[in-house]
CSV table of C-alpha atoms in Angstrom, one decimal:
chain,number,residue,atom,x,y,z
A,1460,MET,CA,183.4,180.5,143.9
A,1461,ILE,CA,187.0,179.4,144.3
A,1462,LYS,CA,188.5,177.6,141.4
A,1463,PHE,CA,191.8,175.7,141.5
A,1464,ALA,CA,194.1,173.8,139.1
A,1465,VAL,CA,196.8,171.3,139.7
A,1466,ILE,CA,200.4,171.7,138.4
A,1467,GLY,CA,202.5,168.9,139.6
A,1468,ILE,CA,201.1,165.4,140.0
A,1469,ASP,CA,204.2,163.4,141.0
A,1470,HIS,CA,203.0,162.3,144.5
A,1471,ARG,CA,199.9,160.4,145.6
A,1472,HIS,CA,199.2,163.1,148.1
A,1473,VAL,CA,197.6,165.0,145.2
A,1474,PHE,CA,194.5,162.8,145.6
A,1475,GLU,CA,193.9,164.1,149.1
A,1476,LEU,CA,194.5,167.7,148.1
A,1477,ILE,CA,191.9,167.5,145.3
A,1478,GLU,CA,189.4,165.7,147.4
A,1479,GLY,CA,189.8,168.1,150.4
A,1480,LEU,CA,189.4,171.2,148.3
A,1481,THR,CA,186.4,170.0,146.3
A,1482,SER,CA,184.7,168.8,149.5
A,1483,ALA,CA,185.2,172.3,150.9
A,1484,GLY,CA,183.3,173.7,147.9
A,1485,ALA,CA,186.1,174.7,145.6
A,1486,THR,CA,186.0,173.7,141.9
A,1487,CYS,CA,188.8,172.0,140.1
A,1488,ALA,CA,189.6,173.3,136.7
A,1489,GLY,CA,191.8,170.4,135.8
A,1490,TYR,CA,195.5,169.3,136.0
A,1491,LEU,CA,198.7,169.4,134.1
A,1492,SER,CA,199.1,165.8,132.8
A,1493,THR,CA,203.0,165.9,132.9
A,1494,THR,CA,204.3,163.5,135.6
A,1495,SER,CA,207.3,161.5,136.7
A,1496,ASP,CA,205.0,158.7,137.9
A,1497,ALA,CA,202.4,157.2,135.5
A,1498,ARG,CA,200.7,155.5,138.4
A,1499,VAL,CA,199.7,158.9,139.9
A,1500,LEU,CA,198.3,160.0,136.6
A,1501,GLN,CA,196.3,156.8,136.4
A,1502,GLY,CA,195.1,157.3,139.9
A,1503,ILE,CA,193.8,160.8,139.0
A,1504,GLU,CA,192.1,159.5,135.9
A,1505,LYS,CA,190.4,156.8,137.9
A,1506,ARG,CA,189.4,158.9,140.9
A,1507,PHE,CA,188.5,162.1,139.0
A,1508,PRO,CA,187.4,161.1,135.5
A,1509,GLN,CA,185.5,164.4,135.1
A,1510,LEU,CA,188.6,166.5,135.4
A,1511,ARG,CA,190.2,168.1,132.4
A,1512,ALA,CA,193.9,167.3,131.6
A,1513,VAL,CA,196.1,169.9,129.8
A,1514,ASP,CA,199.7,169.6,128.6
A,1515,ASN,CA,200.7,173.3,129.1
A,1516,ALA,CA,200.8,175.0,132.5
A,1517,ASP,CA,200.3,178.4,131.0
A,1518,GLU,CA,196.7,177.4,130.2
A,1519,PHE,CA,196.1,177.6,134.0
A,1520,LEU,CA,198.5,180.3,134.9
A,1521,GLN,CA,197.0,182.7,132.3
A,1522,ASP,CA,193.4,181.9,133.2
A,1523,PRO,CA,192.0,184.8,135.3
A,1524,THR,CA,189.2,182.7,136.7
A,1525,ILE,CA,191.6,180.3,138.6
A,1526,ASN,CA,192.4,181.5,142.1
A,1527,LEU,CA,194.6,178.7,143.4
A,1528,ILE,CA,197.3,176.5,142.1
A,1529,VAL,CA,197.9,173.1,143.9
A,1530,THR,CA,201.1,171.3,143.5
A,1531,ALA,CA,202.3,167.8,144.5
A,1532,GLY,CA,205.2,167.9,142.0
A,1533,VAL,CA,208.7,166.6,142.5
A,1534,PRO,CA,209.7,168.1,145.8
A,1535,SER,CA,212.6,170.1,144.5
A,1536,GLU,CA,210.3,171.7,141.8
A,1537,ARG,CA,207.5,172.7,144.1
A,1538,ALA,CA,209.0,176.1,145.1
A,1539,GLN,CA,209.4,177.2,141.5
A,1540,ILE,CA,205.9,176.1,140.6
A,1541,ALA,CA,204.6,178.1,143.6
A,1542,ILE,CA,206.7,181.2,142.7
A,1543,SER,CA,205.5,181.2,139.1
A,1544,ALA,CA,201.9,180.8,140.2
A,1545,MET,CA,202.1,183.7,142.7
A,1546,LYS,CA,203.7,185.9,140.0
A,1547,HIS,CA,200.7,185.1,137.9
A,1548,GLY,CA,198.4,186.3,140.6
A,1549,LYS,CA,197.5,182.9,142.1
A,1550,ASP,CA,197.5,181.6,145.6
A,1551,VAL,CA,199.3,178.3,146.2
A,1552,LEU,CA,198.7,175.1,148.2
A,1553,SER,CA,201.7,172.7,148.2
A,1554,ASP,CA,202.2,169.2,149.4
A,1555,LYS,CA,205.0,168.9,151.9
A,1556,PRO,CA,207.9,169.6,151.6
A,1557,GLY,CA,207.2,172.9,149.9
A,1558,VAL,CA,211.0,173.6,149.7
A,1559,THR,CA,214.2,171.5,149.6
A,1560,SER,CA,216.8,174.3,150.2
A,1561,HIS,CA,217.2,177.5,152.2
A,1562,GLU,CA,217.6,179.3,148.9
A,1563,GLN,CA,214.2,178.2,147.7
A,1564,LEU,CA,212.7,179.3,151.1
A,1565,GLU,CA,214.2,182.8,150.8
A,1566,GLN,CA,212.8,183.0,147.2
A,1567,LEU,CA,209.4,182.0,148.3
A,1568,GLN,CA,209.3,184.4,151.2
A,1569,ALA,CA,210.4,187.2,148.9
A,1570,THR,CA,207.7,186.3,146.3
A,1571,VAL,CA,205.0,186.3,149.0
A,1572,ARG,CA,206.1,189.8,150.1
A,1573,GLU,CA,206.2,191.1,146.6
A,1574,THR,CA,203.0,189.6,145.3
A,1575,GLY,CA,200.8,189.6,148.4
A,1576,ARG,CA,199.6,186.1,147.5
A,1577,LEU,CA,198.9,183.2,149.9
A,1578,PHE,CA,201.3,180.3,150.1
A,1579,ALA,CA,200.3,177.3,152.3
A,1580,ILE,CA,201.7,173.8,152.8
A,1581,CYS,CA,199.5,170.9,153.8
A,1582,PHE,CA,201.2,169.2,156.7
A,1583,SER,CA,198.7,166.4,156.4
A,1584,GLU,CA,199.8,164.4,159.5
A,1585,ARG,CA,198.3,167.2,161.6
A,1586,MET,CA,196.0,169.1,159.3
A,1587,THR,CA,194.0,166.1,158.0
A,1588,VAL,CA,194.3,163.7,161.0
A,1589,PRO,CA,191.2,163.9,163.3
A,1590,SER,CA,193.0,162.5,166.4
A,1591,VAL,CA,195.6,165.4,166.3
A,1592,THR,CA,192.7,167.9,165.9
A,1593,THR,CA,191.2,166.3,169.0
A,1594,ALA,CA,194.5,166.6,170.9
A,1595,GLN,CA,194.7,170.3,170.0
A,1596,ARG,CA,191.2,170.8,171.4
A,1597,LEU,CA,192.0,168.9,174.6
A,1598,ILE,CA,195.2,170.9,175.1
A,1599,ALA,CA,193.3,174.2,174.6
A,1600,GLU,CA,190.8,173.1,177.2
A,1601,GLY,CA,193.6,172.5,179.7
A,1602,ALA,CA,193.3,168.7,179.8
A,1603,VAL,CA,197.1,168.1,180.3
A,1604,GLY,CA,198.2,171.4,181.7
A,1605,GLU,CA,201.3,173.0,180.1
A,1606,VAL,CA,202.6,170.9,177.2
A,1607,ILE,CA,206.3,170.4,177.9
A,1608,HIS,CA,207.3,167.7,175.4
A,1609,THR,CA,206.2,166.0,172.2
A,1610,LEU,CA,207.6,162.7,170.9
A,1611,GLY,CA,206.7,161.8,167.3
A,1612,MET,CA,207.3,158.6,165.4
A,1613,GLY,CA,206.9,158.6,161.7
A,1614,PRO,CA,207.7,155.2,160.1
A,1615,HIS,CA,206.7,154.9,156.4
A,1616,ARG,CA,206.5,152.0,154.1
A,1617,LEU,CA,209.2,152.1,151.4
A,1618,ASN,CA,207.2,150.5,148.5
A,1619,ARG,CA,210.5,150.5,146.6
A,1620,ALA,CA,209.1,148.8,143.5
A,1621,ILE,CA,206.5,151.6,142.8
A,1622,ARG,CA,208.6,154.6,143.7
A,1623,PRO,CA,209.8,157.0,140.9
A,1624,ALA,CA,213.6,157.6,140.5
A,1625,TRP,CA,213.5,161.0,142.2
A,1626,PHE,CA,212.3,159.4,145.4
A,1627,PHE,CA,215.8,158.0,146.0
A,1628,ASP,CA,217.8,161.0,144.9
A,1629,LYS,CA,218.4,163.6,147.6
A,1630,LYS,CA,218.8,166.5,145.2
A,1631,TYR,CA,215.1,165.9,144.4
A,1632,TYR,CA,213.5,164.9,147.7
A,1633,GLY,CA,215.7,167.1,149.9
A,1634,GLY,CA,216.6,164.7,152.6
A,1635,ILE,CA,214.5,162.7,155.1
A,1636,LEU,CA,214.4,165.5,157.7
A,1637,ALA,CA,213.5,168.2,155.2
A,1638,ASP,CA,210.8,165.9,153.9
A,1639,ILE,CA,208.9,163.8,156.3
A,1640,ALA,CA,210.2,165.2,159.5
A,1641,SER,CA,208.6,168.5,158.6
A,1642,HIS,CA,205.4,167.0,159.8
A,1643,HIS,CA,206.8,166.6,163.3
A,1644,VAL,CA,208.2,170.1,163.4
A,1645,ASP,CA,204.8,171.4,162.5
A,1646,GLN,CA,203.1,169.4,165.2
A,1647,PHE,CA,205.7,170.4,167.9
A,1648,LEU,CA,205.2,174.1,167.3
A,1649,VAL,CA,201.4,173.9,167.2
A,1650,LEU,CA,200.9,171.5,170.2
A,1651,THR,CA,203.4,173.3,172.4
A,1652,GLY,CA,202.2,176.7,171.5
A,1653,SER,CA,205.7,177.7,170.3
A,1654,THR,CA,206.3,180.2,167.5
A,1655,ASP,CA,209.9,179.3,167.0
A,1656,ALA,CA,212.5,176.8,168.1
A,1657,GLU,CA,216.1,175.6,167.7
A,1658,ILE,CA,217.5,172.3,166.5
A,1659,ALA,CA,219.3,170.7,169.4
A,1660,HIS,CA,220.3,167.6,167.6
A,1661,ALA,CA,219.8,165.9,164.2
A,1662,SER,CA,221.1,162.9,162.5
A,1663,VAL,CA,220.4,160.9,159.3
A,1664,ALA,CA,221.5,157.4,158.3
A,1665,HIS,CA,221.2,154.5,155.8
A,1666,PHE,CA,220.3,151.1,157.2
A,1667,GLY,CA,218.4,149.4,154.4
A,1668,LYS,CA,219.8,146.5,152.3
A,1669,THR,CA,217.7,147.1,149.2
A,1670,THR,CA,218.6,150.8,148.5
A,1671,ALA,CA,221.7,152.7,147.7
A,1672,ASN,CA,224.0,153.8,150.5
A,1673,ASP,CA,223.3,157.5,149.9
A,1674,PHE,CA,219.5,157.1,150.4
A,1675,GLN,CA,218.5,158.4,153.8
A,1676,ASP,CA,216.1,155.9,155.3
A,1677,PHE,CA,216.4,157.0,158.9
A,1678,GLY,CA,216.4,160.4,160.6
A,1679,GLU,CA,215.9,162.0,164.0
A,1680,LEU,CA,215.9,165.4,165.4
A,1681,SER,CA,215.4,167.2,168.8
A,1682,LEU,CA,213.8,170.6,169.2
A,1683,VAL,CA,214.0,173.2,171.9
A,1684,SER,CA,211.3,176.0,171.9
A,1685,THR,CA,212.7,179.5,172.0
A,1686,THR,CA,209.4,181.0,173.0
A,1687,ASN,CA,208.5,178.7,176.0
A,1688,ARG,CA,209.9,175.8,178.0
A,1689,ALA,CA,208.9,172.9,175.6
A,1690,ARG,CA,211.2,170.4,174.0
A,1691,GLY,CA,210.5,167.7,171.4
A,1692,TYR,CA,211.9,164.7,169.6
A,1693,CYS,CA,211.0,162.9,166.4
A,1694,ARG,CA,212.1,159.8,164.6
A,1695,VAL,CA,211.3,159.1,160.9
A,1696,ASP,CA,212.2,156.1,158.8
A,1697,TRP,CA,211.3,154.0,155.8
A,1698,PHE,CA,211.0,150.7,157.6
A,1699,THR,CA,207.3,149.9,158.0
A,1700,PRO,CA,207.1,146.1,157.7
A,1701,ASP,CA,204.9,144.6,155.0
A,1702,GLY,CA,202.8,142.9,157.6
A,1703,LEU,CA,201.4,146.2,158.9
A,1704,PRO,CA,197.9,146.8,157.3
A,1705,THR,CA,198.7,150.5,156.7
A,1706,TRP,CA,201.6,152.6,155.4
A,1707,GLY,CA,202.9,153.5,158.9
A,1708,ASP,CA,202.2,153.2,162.6
A,1709,GLY,CA,202.3,157.0,163.2
A,1710,ARG,CA,202.4,157.7,166.9
A,1711,LEU,CA,202.5,160.9,168.9
A,1712,PHE,CA,203.1,161.3,172.6
A,1713,ILE,CA,202.3,164.6,174.3
A,1714,ALA,CA,203.5,165.2,177.9
A,1715,GLY,CA,201.9,167.9,180.0
A,1716,THR,CA,202.4,169.1,183.5
A,1717,GLU,CA,199.0,167.6,184.5
A,1718,GLY,CA,198.5,164.7,182.1
A,1719,SER,CA,199.5,163.0,178.9
A,1720,ILE,CA,198.1,162.1,175.5
A,1721,GLU,CA,199.1,159.2,173.3
A,1722,ILE,CA,197.9,159.1,169.7
A,1723,ARG,CA,197.8,156.1,167.4
A,1724,LYS,CA,196.9,157.8,164.2
A,1725,TYR,CA,196.4,155.0,161.7
A,1726,LEU,CA,195.8,151.9,163.6
A,1727,ASP,CA,195.8,150.2,167.0
A,1728,ILE,CA,198.0,147.2,166.1
A,1729,GLU,CA,196.4,144.7,168.5
A,1730,GLY,CA,193.3,146.4,169.8
A,1731,ARG,CA,190.5,148.5,168.4
A,1732,ALA,CA,189.6,148.7,164.8
A,1733,GLY,CA,189.9,151.8,162.6
A,1734,THR,CA,192.0,154.9,162.8
A,1735,ASP,CA,192.5,157.9,165.1
A,1736,HIS,CA,192.9,156.4,168.6
A,1737,LEU,CA,193.7,158.9,171.4
A,1738,PHE,CA,194.5,157.9,174.9
A,1739,LEU,CA,194.2,160.5,177.6
A,1740,CYS,CA,195.7,160.2,181.1
A,1741,ASP,CA,194.9,162.9,183.6
A,1742,ARG,CA,194.3,163.3,187.4
A,1743,SER,CA,191.0,161.5,187.1
A,1744,GLY,CA,192.2,158.4,185.3
A,1745,THR,CA,192.7,157.0,181.8
A,1746,ARG,CA,190.4,156.8,178.9
A,1747,HIS,CA,190.3,156.1,175.2
A,1748,VAL,CA,188.8,158.8,172.9
A,1749,ASP,CA,187.4,157.8,169.5
A,1750,CYS,CA,188.3,160.7,167.2
A,1751,THR,CA,186.9,159.5,163.9
A,1752,ASN,CA,184.0,162.1,164.0
A,1753,GLU,CA,186.3,165.0,164.7
A,1754,PRO,CA,185.8,167.4,161.8
A,1755,ILE,CA,188.7,168.3,159.5
A,1756,THR,CA,188.6,172.1,158.8
A,1757,PHE,CA,191.9,172.8,157.1
A,1758,PHE,CA,190.5,172.8,153.5
A,1759,ALA,CA,187.4,174.9,154.4
A,1760,LYS,CA,189.6,177.4,156.2
A,1761,LEU,CA,191.9,177.6,153.2
A,1762,VAL,CA,189.1,178.2,150.8
A,1763,ASN,CA,187.9,181.0,153.1
A,1764,ASP,CA,191.4,182.4,153.2
A,1765,VAL,CA,191.5,182.6,149.4
A,1766,GLN,CA,188.2,184.3,149.4
A,1767,ASN,CA,188.8,186.8,152.2
A,1768,ARG,CA,192.6,187.2,152.1
A,1769,THR,CA,193.1,185.8,155.7
A,1770,GLN,CA,195.5,183.2,157.0
A,1771,LEU,CA,193.2,181.1,159.2
A,1772,ALA,CA,194.2,177.7,157.8
A,1773,VAL,CA,197.9,178.3,158.4
A,1774,SER,CA,199.9,181.5,158.6
A,1775,HIS,CA,202.9,182.3,156.5
A,1776,GLU,CA,204.9,182.8,159.6
A,1777,HIS,CA,204.2,179.2,160.8
A,1778,THR,CA,204.7,177.7,157.4
A,1779,PHE,CA,208.1,179.3,156.8
A,1780,THR,CA,209.2,178.6,160.4
A,1781,VAL,CA,208.5,174.9,159.9
A,1782,CYS,CA,210.4,174.9,156.6
A,1783,ARG,CA,213.4,176.7,158.1
A,1784,LEU,CA,213.6,174.4,161.0
A,1785,ALA,CA,213.3,171.2,158.9
A,1786,LEU,CA,216.0,172.5,156.6
A,1787,ASP,CA,218.2,173.5,159.5
A,1788,ALA,CA,217.9,170.0,160.9
A,1789,GLN,CA,218.8,168.5,157.5
A,1790,ALA,CA,221.8,170.7,157.1
A,1791,ARG,CA,223.0,170.0,160.7
A,1792,ALA,CA,222.6,166.3,160.2
A,1793,GLU,CA,224.6,166.3,157.0
A,1794,GLN,CA,227.4,168.0,158.9
A,1795,VAL,CA,227.6,165.4,161.6
A,1796,GLN,CA,226.8,162.4,159.5
A,1797,LYS,CA,229.7,159.9,159.2
A,1798,PRO,CA,230.3,157.6,156.2
């Protein structure tokens, strides 16, 4: 039996990580109650009243029965949490972004080599979204031919009143491209079958009127695969309007040589109810695909990886490549950004 513990409950994504692992058969030993956001702690207490809270991380790190440490801590602190866990013989699952600097990435890679432990990041906009899983299957079946371009849109709701202070401070969140654009780097590599890429263009900006001028509320980047012919673009921002009934109208367009796919991940704003709408256009016509029953396998695969020392859920190579490219985009954007 796989047992995990949570160190770092500063982001609401922790709820999904706990639910996903327990649904996959893992047992949660509890969580470190320290947090920068009391609302997240209250959410855990409400959703998982049976879980044990501790006030010292060593209680989990020193426990030989715990196999896996999960973290959704302050982004700039996640790498150090992971490094400490791996040096104590634990595997690690991190919320994204798992790193906020190239230095942290190098330290993580070195620790993985030294300890032989597993380190994974949950890029949830692919790994836990049924419509993207369906798209992967259709692409593998040849539905659109060779994928030559992806276009991702990742608007998010700001929810300024309920965000902790670190959310607005780049030294803690790492920058908008290092943070939420990492989802789109992950999707580009997987959907195009690329193992690496280069950043062709990147920019960040501040447009909002309710946040400080140094808060990055808009970002974009362009990718060019270095292992095939594919190219990609993504735009991320914090401008989801209050009238939208979900946190963001996440959209993904996939262009192939023989067809195309459009995904409306979280809603169809004037059409069908529910989530996970996929629209396929190929030589035989167009059709809507309901993806709500597509199984999510990431957490089950991760539990299997911890048990069998495999990397079926996500490989280290892929995880670290996504991190590097997102950080490269962030660094490049900062160099070209004008006041």
